[in-house]
Short mmCIF file of C-alpha atoms in Angstrom, two decimals:
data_model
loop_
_atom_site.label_atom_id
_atom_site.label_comp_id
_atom_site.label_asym_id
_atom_site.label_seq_id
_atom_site.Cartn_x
_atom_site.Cartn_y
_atom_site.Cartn_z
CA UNK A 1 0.23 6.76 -2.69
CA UNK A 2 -2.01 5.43 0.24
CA UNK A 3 -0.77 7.21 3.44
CA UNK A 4 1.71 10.03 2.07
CA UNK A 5 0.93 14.15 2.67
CA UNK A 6 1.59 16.93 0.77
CA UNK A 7 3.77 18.28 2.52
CA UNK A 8 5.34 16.99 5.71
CA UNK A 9 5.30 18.84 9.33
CA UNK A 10 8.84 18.32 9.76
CA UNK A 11 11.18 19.10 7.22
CA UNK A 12 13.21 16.15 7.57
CA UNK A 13 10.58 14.03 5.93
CA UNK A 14 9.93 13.57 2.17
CA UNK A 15 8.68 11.37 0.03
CA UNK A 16 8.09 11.14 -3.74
CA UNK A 17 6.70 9.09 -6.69
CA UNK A 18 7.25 7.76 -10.28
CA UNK A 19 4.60 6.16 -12.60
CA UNK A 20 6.27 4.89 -15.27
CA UNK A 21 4.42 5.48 -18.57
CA UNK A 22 5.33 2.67 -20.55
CA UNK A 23 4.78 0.48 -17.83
CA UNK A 24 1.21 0.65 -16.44
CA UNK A 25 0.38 -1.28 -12.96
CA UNK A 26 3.98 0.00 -11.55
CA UNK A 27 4.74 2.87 -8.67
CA UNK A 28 8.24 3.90 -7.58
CA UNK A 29 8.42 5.45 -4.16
CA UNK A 30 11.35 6.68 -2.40
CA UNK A 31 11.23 8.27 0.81
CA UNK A 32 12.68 9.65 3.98
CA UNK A 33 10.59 9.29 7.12
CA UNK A 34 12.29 10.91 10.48
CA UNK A 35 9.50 12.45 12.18
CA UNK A 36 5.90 11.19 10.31
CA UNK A 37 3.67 8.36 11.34
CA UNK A 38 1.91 6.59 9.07
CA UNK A 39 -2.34 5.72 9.96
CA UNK A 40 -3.16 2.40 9.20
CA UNK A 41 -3.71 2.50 5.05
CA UNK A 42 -3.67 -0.25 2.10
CA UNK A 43 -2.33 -0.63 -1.01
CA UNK A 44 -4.28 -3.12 -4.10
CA UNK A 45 -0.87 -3.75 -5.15
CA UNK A 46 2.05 -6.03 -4.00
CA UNK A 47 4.52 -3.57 -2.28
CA UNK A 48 8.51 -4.72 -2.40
CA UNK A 49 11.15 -2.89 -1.30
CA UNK A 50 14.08 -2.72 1.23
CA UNK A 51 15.39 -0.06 4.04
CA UNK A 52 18.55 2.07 2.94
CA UNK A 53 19.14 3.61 5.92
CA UNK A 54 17.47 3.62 9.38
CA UNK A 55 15.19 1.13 10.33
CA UNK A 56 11.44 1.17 10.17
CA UNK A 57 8.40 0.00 13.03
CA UNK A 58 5.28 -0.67 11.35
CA UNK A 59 2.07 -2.98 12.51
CA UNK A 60 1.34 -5.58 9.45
CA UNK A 61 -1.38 -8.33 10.04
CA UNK A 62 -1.70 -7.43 13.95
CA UNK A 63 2.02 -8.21 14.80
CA UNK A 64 4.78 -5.41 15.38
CA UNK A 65 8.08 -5.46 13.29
CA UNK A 66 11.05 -3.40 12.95
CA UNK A 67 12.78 -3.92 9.68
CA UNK A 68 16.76 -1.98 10.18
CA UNK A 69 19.03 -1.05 7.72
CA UNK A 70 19.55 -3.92 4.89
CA UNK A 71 15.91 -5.47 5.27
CA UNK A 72 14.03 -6.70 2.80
CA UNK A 73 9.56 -5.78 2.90
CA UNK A 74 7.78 -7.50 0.97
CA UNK A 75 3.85 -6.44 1.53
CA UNK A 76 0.64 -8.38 0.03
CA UNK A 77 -2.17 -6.84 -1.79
CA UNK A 78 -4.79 -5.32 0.42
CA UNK A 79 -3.24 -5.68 3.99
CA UNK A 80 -3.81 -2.77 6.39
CA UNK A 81 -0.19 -1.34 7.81
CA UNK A 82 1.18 1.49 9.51
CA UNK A 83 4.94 2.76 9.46
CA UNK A 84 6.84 4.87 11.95
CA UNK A 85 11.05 5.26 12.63
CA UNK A 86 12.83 3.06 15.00
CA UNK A 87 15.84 4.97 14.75
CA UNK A 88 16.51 9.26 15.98
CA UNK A 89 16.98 9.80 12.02
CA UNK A 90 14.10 7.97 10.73
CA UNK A 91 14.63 5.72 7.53
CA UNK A 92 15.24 5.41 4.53
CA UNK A 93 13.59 3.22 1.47
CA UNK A 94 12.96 2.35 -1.91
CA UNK A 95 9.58 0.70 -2.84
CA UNK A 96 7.74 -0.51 -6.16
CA UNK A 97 4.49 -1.39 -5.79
CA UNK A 98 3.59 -3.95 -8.65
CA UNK A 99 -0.42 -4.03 -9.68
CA UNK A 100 -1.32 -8.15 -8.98
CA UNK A 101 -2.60 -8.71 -12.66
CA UNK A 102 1.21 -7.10 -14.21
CA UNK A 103 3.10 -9.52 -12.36
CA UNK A 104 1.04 -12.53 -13.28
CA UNK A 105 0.98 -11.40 -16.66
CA UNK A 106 4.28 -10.69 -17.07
CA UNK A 107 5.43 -13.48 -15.24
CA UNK A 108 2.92 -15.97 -16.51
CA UNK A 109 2.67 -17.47 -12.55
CA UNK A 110 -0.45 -17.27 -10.87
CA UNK A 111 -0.98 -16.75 -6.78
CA UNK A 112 1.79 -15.05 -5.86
CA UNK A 113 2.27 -14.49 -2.25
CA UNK A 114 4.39 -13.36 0.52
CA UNK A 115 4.82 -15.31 3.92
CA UNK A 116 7.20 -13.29 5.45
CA UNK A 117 6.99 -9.41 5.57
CA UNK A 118 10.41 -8.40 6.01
CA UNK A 119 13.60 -10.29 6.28
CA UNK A 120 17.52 -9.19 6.70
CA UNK A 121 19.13 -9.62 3.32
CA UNK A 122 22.12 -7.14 3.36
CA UNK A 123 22.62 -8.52 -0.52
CA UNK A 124 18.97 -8.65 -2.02
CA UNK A 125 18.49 -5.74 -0.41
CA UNK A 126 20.93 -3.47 -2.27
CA UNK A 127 20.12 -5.18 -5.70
CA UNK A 128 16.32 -4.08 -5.17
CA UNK A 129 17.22 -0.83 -4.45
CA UNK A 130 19.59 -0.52 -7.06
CA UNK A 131 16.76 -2.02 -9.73
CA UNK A 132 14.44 0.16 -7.97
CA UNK A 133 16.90 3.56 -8.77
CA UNK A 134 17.17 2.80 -12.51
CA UNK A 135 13.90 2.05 -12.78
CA UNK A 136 13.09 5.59 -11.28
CA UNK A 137 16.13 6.61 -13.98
CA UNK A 138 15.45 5.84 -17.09
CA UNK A 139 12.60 6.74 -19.34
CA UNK A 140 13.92 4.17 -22.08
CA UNK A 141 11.18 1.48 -22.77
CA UNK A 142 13.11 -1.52 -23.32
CA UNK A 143 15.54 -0.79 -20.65
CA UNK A 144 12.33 -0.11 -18.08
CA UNK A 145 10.80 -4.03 -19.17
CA UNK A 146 14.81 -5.13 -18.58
CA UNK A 147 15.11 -3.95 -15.07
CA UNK A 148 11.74 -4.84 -13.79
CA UNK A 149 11.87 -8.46 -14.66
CA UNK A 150 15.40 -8.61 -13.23
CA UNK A 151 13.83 -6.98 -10.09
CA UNK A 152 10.86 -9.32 -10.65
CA UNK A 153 14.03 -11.87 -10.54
CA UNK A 154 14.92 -10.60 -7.88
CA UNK A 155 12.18 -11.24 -4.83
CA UNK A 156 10.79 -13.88 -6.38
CA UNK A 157 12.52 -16.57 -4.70
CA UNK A 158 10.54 -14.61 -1.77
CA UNK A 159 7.34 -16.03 -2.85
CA UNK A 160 5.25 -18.73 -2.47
CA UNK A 161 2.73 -19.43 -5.29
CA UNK A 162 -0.33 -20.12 -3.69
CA UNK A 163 -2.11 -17.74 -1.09
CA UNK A 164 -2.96 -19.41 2.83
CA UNK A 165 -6.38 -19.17 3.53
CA UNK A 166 -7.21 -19.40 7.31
CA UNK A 167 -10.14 -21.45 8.22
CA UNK A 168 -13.09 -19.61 8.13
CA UNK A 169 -11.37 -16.47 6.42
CA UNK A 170 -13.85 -16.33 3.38
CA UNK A 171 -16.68 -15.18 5.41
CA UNK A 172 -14.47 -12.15 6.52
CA UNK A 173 -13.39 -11.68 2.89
CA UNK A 174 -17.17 -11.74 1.97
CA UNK A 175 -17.41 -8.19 4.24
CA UNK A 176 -13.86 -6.93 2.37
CA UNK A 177 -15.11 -7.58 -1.14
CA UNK A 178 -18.70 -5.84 0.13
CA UNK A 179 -16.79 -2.70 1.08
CA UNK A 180 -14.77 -2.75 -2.03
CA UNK A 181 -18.14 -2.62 -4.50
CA UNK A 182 -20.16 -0.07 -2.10
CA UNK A 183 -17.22 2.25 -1.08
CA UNK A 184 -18.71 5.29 -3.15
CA UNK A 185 -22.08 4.41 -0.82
CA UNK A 186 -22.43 5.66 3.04
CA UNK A 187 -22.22 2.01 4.92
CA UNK A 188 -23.55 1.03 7.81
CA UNK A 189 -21.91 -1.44 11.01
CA UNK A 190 -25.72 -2.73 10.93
CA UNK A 191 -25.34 -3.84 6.50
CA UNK A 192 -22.18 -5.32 6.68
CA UNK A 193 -23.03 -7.28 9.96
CA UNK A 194 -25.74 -8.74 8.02
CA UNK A 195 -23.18 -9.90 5.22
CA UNK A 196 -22.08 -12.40 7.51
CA UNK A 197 -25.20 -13.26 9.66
CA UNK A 198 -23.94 -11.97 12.99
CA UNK A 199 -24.68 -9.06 15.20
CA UNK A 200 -23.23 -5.77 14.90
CA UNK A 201 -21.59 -5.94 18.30
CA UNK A 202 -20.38 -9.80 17.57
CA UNK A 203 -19.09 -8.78 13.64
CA UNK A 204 -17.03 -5.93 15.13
CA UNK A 205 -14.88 -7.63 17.70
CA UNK A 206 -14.76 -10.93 14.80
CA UNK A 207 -13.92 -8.65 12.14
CA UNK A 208 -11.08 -6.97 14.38
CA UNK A 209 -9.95 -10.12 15.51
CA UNK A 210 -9.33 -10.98 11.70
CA UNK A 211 -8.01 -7.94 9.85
CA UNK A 212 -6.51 -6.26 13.22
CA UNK A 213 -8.63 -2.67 12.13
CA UNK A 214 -11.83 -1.39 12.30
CA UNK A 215 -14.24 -1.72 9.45
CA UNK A 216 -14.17 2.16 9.03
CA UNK A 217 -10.50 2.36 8.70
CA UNK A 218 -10.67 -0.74 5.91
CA UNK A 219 -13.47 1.63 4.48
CA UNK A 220 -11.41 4.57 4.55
CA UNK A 221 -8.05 2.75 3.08
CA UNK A 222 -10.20 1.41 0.28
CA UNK A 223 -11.84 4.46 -0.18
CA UNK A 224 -8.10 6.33 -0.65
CA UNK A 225 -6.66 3.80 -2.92
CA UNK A 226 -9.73 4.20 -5.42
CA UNK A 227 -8.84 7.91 -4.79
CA UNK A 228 -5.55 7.49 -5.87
CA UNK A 229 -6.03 5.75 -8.70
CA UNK A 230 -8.55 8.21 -9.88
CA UNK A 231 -5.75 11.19 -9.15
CA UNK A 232 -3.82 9.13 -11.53
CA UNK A 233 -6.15 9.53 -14.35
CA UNK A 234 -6.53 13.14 -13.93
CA UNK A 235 -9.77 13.53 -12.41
CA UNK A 236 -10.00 16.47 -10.11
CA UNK A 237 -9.69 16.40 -6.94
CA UNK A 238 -13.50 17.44 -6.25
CA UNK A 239 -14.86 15.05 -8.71
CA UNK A 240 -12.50 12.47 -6.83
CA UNK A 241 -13.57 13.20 -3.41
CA UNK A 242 -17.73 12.57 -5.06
CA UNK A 243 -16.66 9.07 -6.53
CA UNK A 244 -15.21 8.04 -3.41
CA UNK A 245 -18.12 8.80 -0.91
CA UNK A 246 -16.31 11.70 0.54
CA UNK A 247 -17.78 14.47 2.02
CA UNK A 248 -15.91 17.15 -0.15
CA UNK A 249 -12.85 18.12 -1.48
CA UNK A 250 -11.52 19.27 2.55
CA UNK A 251 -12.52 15.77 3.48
CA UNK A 252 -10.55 14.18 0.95
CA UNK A 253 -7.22 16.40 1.22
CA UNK A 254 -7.51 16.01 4.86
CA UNK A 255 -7.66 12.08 5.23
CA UNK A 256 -5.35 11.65 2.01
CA UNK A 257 -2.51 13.81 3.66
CA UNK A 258 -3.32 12.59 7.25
CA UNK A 259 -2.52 8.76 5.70
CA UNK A 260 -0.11 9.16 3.17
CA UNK A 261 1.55 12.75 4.22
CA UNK A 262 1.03 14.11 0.61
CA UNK A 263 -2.04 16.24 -0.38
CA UNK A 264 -4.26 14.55 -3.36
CA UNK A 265 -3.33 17.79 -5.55
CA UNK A 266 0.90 17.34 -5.29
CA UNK A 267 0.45 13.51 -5.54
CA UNK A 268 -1.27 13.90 -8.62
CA UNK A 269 1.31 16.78 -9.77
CA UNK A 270 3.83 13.79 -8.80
CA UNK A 271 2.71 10.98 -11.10
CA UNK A 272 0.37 12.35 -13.78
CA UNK A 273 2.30 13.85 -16.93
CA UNK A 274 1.13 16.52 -18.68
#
């Protein structure tokens, strides 16, 4: 998953994955994060989930939050975000992170979106972690489509239905959709500048002022999602680290585990079943 490593400096932290087989477009994470701090990374899936234990700072759309013990995150598609502790003994959380196209489809309701990135729900929040844990529990088919659209249930009253454009945010998007189909290719400040008519020194501060990061940290988060998904089909790592418009394999272990504190080999040991 975008921003986990291998294996963590400090033996208090761990994290691990499910990929549920019957279920394409779904990822179970549960982790414990004392010590870690995650780099600014993405994830082309909606992320919901809530905080066991602990409580959680993270940076999400250029604001600061801490989300303690009971919260409720609910994360967007493709928005850059960090995640540290806020507490001495870190904390602890479930997550599922639900491909956009599964939830329409099994939901049959189109534009889903999240306003609000956390909340304090002491109740929601143990019924998502509870959906979450037999989710990550049972390898039963019918009992796996059961719990997520009670989870699904769940956060959806969470939701809005129709995503909030700002004015003037589809130029911007232009540049994100850009980096999306030429992340494989080396890319330039001077090409994407030229996406949106402006200089590159003008397009850099405008671009920060919109997505709060860098356009080489969007490239890079882009460029580790694709990598994950890849690791998910089996490709090796190598052949992973070509298709992504990595240097080499070292290149790819070393920014995978630097974002997501797993190394692209375990992650794929993780959620790929032999």
């Amino acid at each position: 998953m975008q921003g986990v490593p291998e294996q963590f400096i400090d033996e208090r932290d761990s994290a691990r994955f499910r990929h549920l087989a019957q279920v394409p477009g779904v990822e179970l994470y549960h982790a414990h994060i004392s010590r870690y701090a995650f780099e600014p990374h993405t994830h082309e899936a909606f992320g919901i989930g809530a905080i066991e234990a602990g409580a959680e700072r993270f940076r999400y759309r250029g604001t600061q939050y801490v989300a303690p013990v009971h919260s409720v995150v609910t994360m967007n598609p493709d928005e850059l975000h960090t995640g540290e502790a806020a507490t001495d003994d870190g904390w602890r959380y479930r997550m599922v992170y639900l491909d956009p196209d599964l939830l329409e489809d099994v939901t049959g309701i189109r534009h889903w979106w999240f306003s609000d990135v956390t909340r304090h729900d002491p109740l929601r929040s143990q019924q998502i972690c509870q959906l979450i844990y037999g989710l990550w529990h049972t390898d039963d088919p019918l009992a796996q489509k059961g719990l997520l659209l009670d989870l699904i249930d769940t956060f959806q009253p969470l939701a809005r239905h129709a995503p909030v454009i700002q004015e003037g945010a589809h130029r911007f998007e232009r540049v994100r959709e850009y980096l999306h189909d030429n992340y494989m290719h080396p890319v330039t400040l001077d090409e994407l500048a030229r996406v949106v008519s402006l200089s590159p020194y003008h397009f850099q501060r405008q671009f920060k002022a919109h997505f709060h990061v860098t356009p080489h940290q969007m490239l890079m988060a882009i460029r580790l999602w694709r990598a994950k998904a890849f690791l998910t089909l089996g490709m090796p790592a190598a052949e992973v680290a070509a298709a992504t418009g990595l240097t080499d394999q070292s290149h790819l272990t070393r920014a995978f585990t630097h974002r997501y504190g797993i190394t692209p080999v375990r992650y794929q040991k993780q959620v790929v079943r032999r």
